[in-house]
Short mmCIF file of C-alpha atoms and ligand atoms in Angstrom, two decimals:
data_model
loop_
_atom_site.label_atom_id
_atom_site.label_comp_id
_atom_site.label_asym_id
_atom_site.label_seq_id
_atom_site.Cartn_x
_atom_site.Cartn_y
_atom_site.Cartn_z
CA MET A 859 124.57 191.61 79.70
CA LYS A 860 128.26 190.77 79.61
CA LEU A 861 130.84 192.51 77.42
CA SER A 862 132.20 190.45 74.55
CA ASN A 863 135.51 188.68 75.11
CA LYS A 864 137.10 191.15 72.71
CA LEU A 865 135.95 194.22 74.62
CA GLN A 866 137.09 192.66 77.85
CA LYS A 867 140.57 192.48 76.34
CA LEU A 868 140.72 196.23 75.68
CA PRO A 869 143.49 197.94 77.67
CA THR A 870 142.31 199.94 80.67
CA GLN A 871 142.49 203.66 80.05
CA PHE A 872 145.42 204.63 82.26
CA PHE A 873 144.59 208.31 82.13
CA ALA A 874 140.90 207.92 82.95
CA ALA A 875 141.93 207.64 86.60
CA LEU A 876 143.93 210.88 86.33
CA VAL A 877 141.00 212.73 84.78
CA GLN A 878 138.76 211.51 87.62
CA ARG A 879 141.19 212.65 90.29
CA VAL A 880 141.69 216.05 88.68
CA ASN A 881 137.93 216.55 88.36
CA ALA A 882 137.42 215.52 91.98
CA ALA A 883 140.07 218.02 93.10
CA ILE A 884 138.43 220.79 91.03
CA ALA A 885 135.02 219.87 92.47
CA GLU A 886 136.51 220.36 95.96
CA GLY A 887 137.24 223.93 94.90
CA ARG A 888 140.98 223.46 94.43
CA ASP A 889 142.65 225.60 91.74
CA VAL A 890 144.30 222.79 89.78
CA ILE A 891 146.64 223.68 86.91
CA ASN A 892 145.95 220.81 84.54
CA LEU A 893 149.04 219.96 82.51
CA GLY A 894 148.03 216.33 82.20
CA GLN A 895 146.00 216.27 79.02
CA GLY A 896 146.58 216.81 75.32
CA ASN A 897 143.67 219.00 74.27
CA PRO A 898 144.60 222.16 72.30
CA ASP A 899 143.46 225.16 74.38
CA ARG A 900 143.01 227.74 71.61
CA PRO A 901 140.10 228.05 69.16
CA THR A 902 139.94 227.00 65.51
CA PRO A 903 140.99 229.96 63.28
CA PRO A 904 138.00 232.11 62.16
CA HIS A 905 138.38 231.53 58.40
CA ILE A 906 137.94 227.78 58.96
CA ILE A 907 134.87 228.29 61.15
CA LYS A 908 133.44 230.57 58.45
CA ALA A 909 134.02 227.92 55.78
CA MET A 910 132.22 225.43 58.02
CA GLN A 911 129.28 227.78 58.61
CA GLU A 912 128.84 228.39 54.91
CA ALA A 913 129.15 224.71 54.07
CA ALA A 914 126.71 223.70 56.81
CA ALA A 915 124.13 226.18 55.39
CA ASN A 916 124.27 224.41 52.02
CA PRO A 917 121.69 221.57 51.93
CA GLN A 918 124.03 219.56 49.70
CA THR A 919 126.17 218.90 52.79
CA HIS A 920 123.18 217.45 54.65
CA LYS A 921 123.22 214.37 52.47
CA TYR A 922 125.39 211.30 52.94
CA SER A 923 128.98 211.97 52.05
CA PRO A 924 130.49 209.80 49.33
CA PHE A 925 131.72 206.75 51.26
CA ARG A 926 135.35 207.61 50.67
CA GLY A 927 135.11 211.35 51.30
CA ILE A 928 134.67 214.35 49.03
CA GLN A 929 137.02 214.93 46.11
CA GLU A 930 137.77 218.51 47.21
CA LEU A 931 139.32 217.30 50.47
CA LYS A 932 141.35 214.55 48.79
CA GLU A 933 142.72 217.11 46.35
CA ALA A 934 143.42 219.55 49.18
CA ALA A 935 145.36 216.84 51.06
CA ALA A 936 147.44 216.10 47.95
CA ALA A 937 148.08 219.81 47.31
CA PHE A 938 149.05 220.28 50.98
CA TYR A 939 151.67 217.51 50.76
CA LYS A 940 153.06 218.97 47.53
CA ARG A 941 153.24 222.50 48.91
CA GLU A 942 154.49 221.69 52.43
CA TYR A 943 156.71 218.65 51.82
CA SER A 944 157.29 218.47 48.03
CA VAL A 945 155.69 215.01 48.07
CA ASP A 946 153.56 213.92 45.09
CA ILE A 947 150.28 212.31 46.11
CA ASP A 948 147.56 211.00 43.79
CA PRO A 949 144.28 212.22 45.34
CA ASP A 950 142.37 209.26 43.86
CA THR A 951 144.52 206.35 44.99
CA GLU A 952 146.86 207.68 47.69
CA VAL A 953 144.51 209.53 50.10
CA ALA A 954 141.99 208.12 52.59
CA ILE A 955 139.79 210.53 54.55
CA MET A 956 139.25 209.60 58.20
CA GLY A 957 137.25 210.93 61.14
CA GLY A 958 140.50 211.84 62.93
CA SER A 959 143.75 209.92 62.97
CA LYS A 960 142.79 207.92 66.07
CA ILE A 961 140.34 205.99 63.91
CA GLY A 962 143.07 205.22 61.40
CA LEU A 963 145.47 204.08 64.10
CA VAL A 964 142.91 201.70 65.58
CA GLU A 965 141.43 200.31 62.34
CA LEU A 966 144.70 199.92 60.42
CA PRO A 967 145.94 196.73 62.11
CA ILE A 968 142.53 195.16 61.52
CA ALA A 969 142.64 196.24 57.86
CA ILE A 970 146.07 194.85 56.97
CA LEU A 971 147.00 192.19 59.58
CA ASN A 972 145.49 188.95 60.79
CA PRO A 973 144.76 187.79 64.34
CA GLY A 974 147.99 186.63 65.94
CA ASP A 975 150.21 188.91 63.79
CA THR A 976 152.75 191.11 65.54
CA MET A 977 153.17 194.87 65.51
CA LEU A 978 156.14 196.96 66.57
CA LEU A 979 155.18 199.85 68.81
CA PRO A 980 157.24 202.66 70.32
CA ASP A 981 157.65 202.63 74.12
CA PRO A 982 156.80 205.16 75.47
CA GLY A 983 153.99 205.73 73.01
CA TYR A 984 150.48 207.03 72.48
CA PRO A 985 148.28 204.62 74.48
CA ASP A 986 145.60 204.29 71.80
CA TYR A 987 148.00 202.25 69.62
CA LEU A 988 147.16 199.37 71.96
CA SER A 989 143.45 199.59 71.19
CA GLY A 990 143.97 198.39 67.59
CA VAL A 991 146.20 195.60 68.84
CA ALA A 992 143.48 194.40 71.22
CA LEU A 993 140.57 194.75 68.79
CA GLY A 994 142.48 192.87 66.09
CA ASP A 995 143.71 190.11 68.43
CA MET A 996 147.29 191.07 67.52
CA HIS A 997 150.51 190.78 69.47
CA PHE A 998 153.06 193.53 69.83
CA ASP A 999 156.74 194.01 70.56
CA THR A 1000 158.11 197.32 71.73
CA MET A 1001 160.90 199.55 70.51
CA PRO A 1002 162.35 201.49 73.45
CA LEU A 1003 162.67 205.24 72.87
CA LEU A 1004 165.63 206.28 74.98
CA GLU A 1005 166.86 209.76 75.77
CA GLU A 1006 170.43 208.81 74.79
CA ASN A 1007 169.11 207.94 71.29
CA GLU A 1008 167.16 211.22 70.99
CA PHE A 1009 164.02 209.13 71.55
CA LEU A 1010 164.43 207.34 68.20
CA PRO A 1011 164.20 203.53 68.12
CA ASP A 1012 167.41 201.58 67.58
CA PHE A 1013 166.51 199.07 64.87
CA GLY A 1014 169.89 197.41 65.28
CA ALA A 1015 168.97 196.45 68.84
CA LEU A 1016 165.92 194.40 67.77
CA SER A 1017 166.43 190.65 67.86
CA ASN A 1018 166.10 188.56 64.69
CA GLU A 1019 163.06 186.91 66.22
CA VAL A 1020 161.33 190.25 66.68
CA LYS A 1021 162.32 191.42 63.18
CA ASN A 1022 161.00 188.21 61.64
CA ARG A 1023 157.63 188.27 63.29
CA ALA A 1024 156.89 192.00 62.94
CA LYS A 1025 154.44 192.84 60.16
CA LEU A 1026 153.63 196.47 60.92
CA MET A 1027 155.47 199.27 62.70
CA TYR A 1028 154.10 202.48 64.19
CA LEU A 1029 156.25 205.58 64.50
CA ASN A 1030 155.32 209.05 65.68
CA TYR A 1031 157.45 212.21 65.24
CA PRO A 1032 157.27 214.86 66.61
CA ASN A 1033 156.67 212.40 69.39
CA ASN A 1034 153.98 212.11 72.01
CA PRO A 1035 155.03 211.89 74.83
CA THR A 1036 158.80 212.61 74.54
CA GLY A 1037 158.78 215.69 72.27
CA GLY A 1038 161.53 214.03 70.18
CA THR A 1039 161.74 214.70 66.45
CA ALA A 1040 163.00 212.61 63.53
CA THR A 1041 165.50 213.42 60.81
CA LEU A 1042 165.20 212.58 57.12
CA GLU A 1043 168.14 210.22 57.60
CA PHE A 1044 166.24 208.34 60.31
CA PHE A 1045 163.24 207.93 58.00
CA GLU A 1046 165.53 206.76 55.18
CA ASN A 1047 166.96 204.14 57.55
CA THR A 1048 163.40 203.19 58.50
CA VAL A 1049 162.49 202.58 54.85
CA HIS A 1050 165.60 200.47 54.40
CA PHE A 1051 164.95 198.47 57.58
CA ALA A 1052 161.25 197.99 56.75
CA LYS A 1053 161.93 196.81 53.20
CA GLU A 1054 164.64 194.43 54.35
CA ASN A 1055 162.35 192.87 56.95
CA ASP A 1056 159.07 193.16 55.05
CA ILE A 1057 157.39 195.38 57.63
CA ALA A 1058 154.73 197.95 56.73
CA VAL A 1059 155.19 201.38 58.32
CA VAL A 1060 152.59 203.79 59.64
CA HIS A 1061 153.92 207.19 60.59
CA ASP A 1062 151.63 209.13 62.92
CA PHE A 1063 152.31 212.79 62.00
CA ALA A 1064 149.80 214.27 64.46
CA TYR A 1065 152.29 216.97 65.55
CA GLY A 1066 153.68 217.56 62.06
CA ALA A 1067 153.23 221.34 62.33
CA LEU A 1068 154.99 221.64 65.67
CA GLY A 1069 158.77 221.85 65.44
CA PHE A 1070 160.90 224.28 67.44
CA ASP A 1071 164.15 226.22 67.08
CA GLY A 1072 163.65 226.76 63.36
CA LYS A 1073 163.56 223.04 62.60
CA ARG A 1074 160.58 221.93 60.57
CA PRO A 1075 159.38 218.37 61.24
CA VAL A 1076 160.12 216.01 58.37
CA SER A 1077 157.39 213.95 56.70
CA PHE A 1078 158.03 210.22 56.50
CA LEU A 1079 156.97 210.39 52.84
CA GLN A 1080 159.95 212.63 52.10
CA ALA A 1081 162.18 209.58 52.50
CA GLU A 1082 162.81 207.88 49.18
CA GLY A 1083 160.77 204.72 48.76
CA ALA A 1084 158.52 205.46 51.77
CA LYS A 1085 155.36 205.12 49.69
CA GLU A 1086 156.37 201.61 48.70
CA ILE A 1087 156.04 200.37 52.26
CA GLY A 1088 154.01 202.81 54.30
CA VAL A 1089 151.54 205.58 54.94
CA GLU A 1090 151.49 208.73 57.00
CA LEU A 1091 148.48 209.78 59.06
CA TYR A 1092 147.81 213.51 59.21
CA THR A 1093 145.23 215.15 61.43
CA LEU A 1094 143.80 218.66 61.49
CA SER A 1095 143.36 218.38 65.28
CA LYS A 1096 146.60 220.05 66.32
CA THR A 1097 147.69 221.97 63.21
CA TYR A 1098 144.45 223.98 63.12
CA ASN A 1099 143.09 223.45 66.65
CA MET A 1100 140.31 221.25 65.30
CA ALA A 1101 140.49 218.35 67.76
CA GLY A 1102 136.72 218.29 68.31
CA TRP A 1103 135.91 218.37 64.59
CA ARG A 1104 137.26 214.85 63.99
CA VAL A 1105 138.93 215.00 60.62
CA GLY A 1106 142.21 213.72 59.25
CA PHE A 1107 143.59 211.62 56.43
CA ALA A 1108 146.11 208.97 55.49
CA VAL A 1109 148.46 209.40 52.54
CA GLY A 1110 150.89 207.05 50.87
CA ASN A 1111 150.96 203.42 49.79
CA THR A 1112 148.01 202.63 47.49
CA GLU A 1113 147.38 199.15 48.89
CA ILE A 1114 147.25 200.36 52.50
CA ILE A 1115 145.07 203.30 51.44
CA GLU A 1116 142.70 200.89 49.68
CA ALA A 1117 142.58 198.70 52.81
CA ILE A 1118 141.68 201.73 54.97
CA ASN A 1119 139.00 202.79 52.51
CA LEU A 1120 137.58 199.27 52.38
CA ILE A 1121 137.28 198.83 56.14
CA GLN A 1122 135.78 202.32 56.39
CA ASP A 1123 133.20 201.48 53.67
CA HIS A 1124 131.89 199.01 56.24
CA LEU A 1125 132.29 201.05 59.41
CA PHE A 1126 131.40 204.65 58.51
CA CYS A 1127 129.85 206.88 55.95
CA SER A 1128 132.82 209.25 55.96
CA VAL A 1129 132.78 212.59 57.79
CA PHE A 1130 130.02 215.26 57.77
CA PRO A 1131 130.56 216.92 54.35
CA ALA A 1132 130.57 220.44 55.82
CA ILE A 1133 133.52 219.45 58.01
CA GLN A 1134 135.28 218.06 54.97
CA HIS A 1135 134.78 221.37 53.11
CA ALA A 1136 136.12 223.28 56.12
CA ALA A 1137 139.10 220.93 56.34
CA ALA A 1138 139.86 221.59 52.66
CA ALA A 1139 139.64 225.33 53.40
CA ALA A 1140 142.12 224.86 56.27
CA LEU A 1141 144.61 222.93 54.13
CA ASN A 1142 144.31 225.25 51.11
CA GLY A 1143 144.02 228.52 53.03
CA ASP A 1144 146.42 230.99 54.56
CA GLN A 1145 148.85 229.13 56.84
CA ASP A 1146 149.77 232.13 59.04
CA CYS A 1147 147.54 230.71 61.78
CA VAL A 1148 149.70 227.57 61.86
CA GLU A 1149 152.90 229.56 62.36
CA GLU A 1150 151.22 231.71 65.04
CA GLN A 1151 150.13 228.62 66.93
CA ARG A 1152 153.54 226.98 66.63
CA ALA A 1153 155.24 230.12 67.95
CA ILE A 1154 152.88 230.17 70.96
CA TYR A 1155 153.88 226.61 71.90
CA GLU A 1156 157.55 227.40 71.41
CA SER A 1157 157.29 230.43 73.64
CA ARG A 1158 155.45 228.40 76.31
CA ARG A 1159 158.11 225.71 76.05
CA ASN A 1160 160.85 228.30 76.58
CA VAL A 1161 159.08 229.70 79.63
CA LEU A 1162 158.51 226.26 81.14
CA ILE A 1163 162.10 225.09 80.66
CA GLU A 1164 163.61 228.38 81.87
CA GLU A 1165 161.44 228.30 84.97
CA ALA A 1166 162.28 224.64 85.64
CA HIS A 1167 165.99 225.43 85.37
CA ARG A 1168 165.54 228.43 87.64
CA ILE A 1169 164.32 226.18 90.45
CA GLY A 1170 167.10 223.68 89.81
CA TRP A 1171 165.12 221.04 87.89
CA ASP A 1172 167.45 219.49 85.35
CA VAL A 1173 165.16 218.98 82.36
CA LYS A 1174 165.64 219.00 78.59
CA ALA A 1175 163.60 221.08 76.17
CA PRO A 1176 161.43 219.14 73.68
CA ASN A 1177 162.22 219.64 69.96
CA GLY A 1178 158.59 219.47 68.88
CA SER A 1179 154.96 218.51 69.71
CA PHE A 1180 153.15 220.37 72.49
CA PHE A 1181 154.52 218.23 75.29
CA ALA A 1182 157.55 218.43 77.55
CA TRP A 1183 158.95 215.15 78.88
CA LEU A 1184 160.53 215.88 82.22
CA LYS A 1185 162.70 213.63 84.36
CA VAL A 1186 161.35 213.11 87.86
CA PRO A 1187 163.67 213.90 90.77
CA GLU A 1188 165.63 211.08 92.30
CA GLY A 1189 163.80 208.94 94.82
CA TYR A 1190 160.41 209.11 93.09
CA THR A 1191 158.64 206.90 90.59
CA SER A 1192 156.66 208.66 87.87
CA GLU A 1193 153.40 207.97 89.65
CA GLU A 1194 154.65 209.00 93.07
CA PHE A 1195 155.91 212.29 91.66
CA ALA A 1196 152.71 212.94 89.69
CA ASP A 1197 150.67 212.22 92.84
CA LEU A 1198 152.83 214.55 94.89
CA LEU A 1199 152.39 217.38 92.38
CA LEU A 1200 148.62 216.96 92.37
CA ASP A 1201 148.24 216.52 96.12
CA LYS A 1202 150.71 219.13 97.34
CA ALA A 1203 151.00 221.64 94.49
CA ASN A 1204 147.64 221.34 92.70
CA VAL A 1205 149.49 220.68 89.46
CA ALA A 1206 148.23 217.76 87.36
CA VAL A 1207 150.70 216.00 85.05
CA ALA A 1208 150.68 212.63 83.26
CA ALA A 1209 152.90 209.97 84.84
CA GLY A 1210 155.35 208.64 82.23
CA ASN A 1211 154.74 204.96 82.96
CA GLY A 1212 151.22 205.38 81.54
CA PHE A 1213 152.92 205.52 78.10
CA GLY A 1214 154.86 202.29 78.60
CA GLU A 1215 157.62 200.70 80.61
CA PHE A 1216 160.27 203.07 79.22
CA GLY A 1217 158.24 206.05 80.31
CA GLU A 1218 159.11 205.29 83.92
CA GLY A 1219 161.16 208.09 85.45
CA TYR A 1220 159.41 210.85 83.49
CA ILE A 1221 156.28 212.94 83.59
CA ARG A 1222 154.57 214.51 80.59
CA VAL A 1223 153.58 218.16 80.77
CA GLY A 1224 151.25 219.70 78.19
CA LEU A 1225 152.06 223.19 76.90
CA LEU A 1226 148.34 223.85 76.75
CA VAL A 1227 147.87 226.60 79.29
CA SER A 1228 149.05 230.23 79.24
CA GLU A 1229 152.63 231.21 80.06
CA GLU A 1230 151.35 232.77 83.31
CA ARG A 1231 149.87 229.45 84.40
CA LEU A 1232 153.06 227.59 83.47
CA ILE A 1233 155.09 230.04 85.57
CA GLU A 1234 152.62 229.63 88.41
CA ALA A 1235 152.82 225.81 88.12
CA ILE A 1236 156.61 225.84 88.44
CA GLY A 1237 156.34 228.36 91.28
CA ARG A 1238 154.10 225.93 93.15
CA ILE A 1239 156.52 223.07 92.49
CA GLU A 1240 159.40 225.26 93.73
CA LYS A 1241 157.68 225.51 97.11
CA LEU A 1242 158.04 221.73 97.51
CA GLU A 1243 161.82 222.33 97.72
CA LEU A 1244 162.74 219.23 95.76
CA PHE A 1245 165.57 220.46 93.56
CA LYS A 1246 167.78 222.55 95.84
CA ASP A 1247 170.92 220.45 95.48
CA GLU A 1248 170.70 220.11 91.74
CA THR A 1249 170.85 223.80 90.79
CA ALA A 1250 174.60 223.79 90.18
CA SER A 1251 174.61 220.90 87.73
CA ILE A 1252 172.10 222.15 85.18
CA THR A 1253 173.11 222.33 81.56
CA LYS A 1254 170.90 224.18 79.15
C1 LIG B 271 150.40 210.80 68.90
C2 LIG B 271 148.96 211.01 68.60
N1 LIG B 271 148.44 210.41 67.55
C3 LIG B 271 147.14 210.57 67.23
C4 LIG B 271 146.31 211.34 68.01
C5 LIG B 271 144.85 211.40 67.66
O1 LIG B 271 144.53 212.57 67.00
P1 LIG B 271 143.14 212.75 66.29
O2 LIG B 271 142.33 211.51 66.47
O3 LIG B 271 142.50 213.92 66.92
O4 LIG B 271 143.44 212.98 64.85
C6 LIG B 271 146.81 212.00 69.13
C7 LIG B 271 145.92 212.80 69.98
O5 LIG B 271 146.23 213.24 71.02
C8 LIG B 271 148.18 211.83 69.43
O6 LIG B 271 148.74 212.41 70.49
#
């Protein structure tokens, strides 16, 4: 049987090839340090697991969930936004429960656009944004995220044509893959720009808990008027190391929330109720585990950047997320450099061009292994003697 035309249009998974190569190298018995993926390495905090165990033992959770999720989780999401960001959310009309934010990102274009409509996507950006574009038969234009602009898009650089045809914009801060963060002022400008051009905004806040150097990531909904034109997607995957549990939510604009709920009424029967109870426990519970996790990533980041500087690699520290976005040495493309690191140093990284045209010249490194392994990875790269001449020019 042949795949449908639609499925044939799905983008090829750039990183599937990397995963295959890494697995093949490991199968050969090579000790590969895998910095290529984005899977949190530490376990879910015990109090959340306990809440799940108790909920799973209650037969009430074995039934179908209400289509639009349990009230307790919607109220927990609203209370979380009030407590963490001073944002008022109505649990009944401004929250949609989702089986992870990836689902929201893929279904949203289908819920609020029509085939042929155009989206604005960041470049580099999270590759799964393209899945919704393909499944909805949409078009997209890109907004370059450049280092000289702190990896924020320059709305002023978009042509009138692009501004006129765009119906929906995706943003993501702290950013995967660049590690850039947004300011409240940037989000205020975004609201202004979006209203002026009649563009809906979806802010992907997957790394919302992960800001460094004492700077807390800002929620898009903190910008005045944000709820009038957009939603924010929040996931428990990274904040509470619950990536495998598949739970998140959207908050914000009532019409967009209704559209998400409506499409989900037809696609899913919400999330296993026990997981929803555990997610509510995570959002309502003690947040010390979140700070502990954040501090671990910050410490790993510091080790990685210090070690890179030590060997003469002129790289900048990310402001947030659990990724570092490192410039490749002169004379290499992203893919050539990533291949070299895997072949000659047994260090796997993600080539920047896999995240878009403007990712060329970078690699993405995940801060998802211990400090010892990060030190070892840089030690292995040092042996390739690539950075000798650059040592003098490094600025911290
Ligand atoms: C930028 C970004 N958005 C969304 C997701 C999806 O998160 P989840 O589906 O686990 O909520 C990820 C996962 O890696 C991500 O990096």
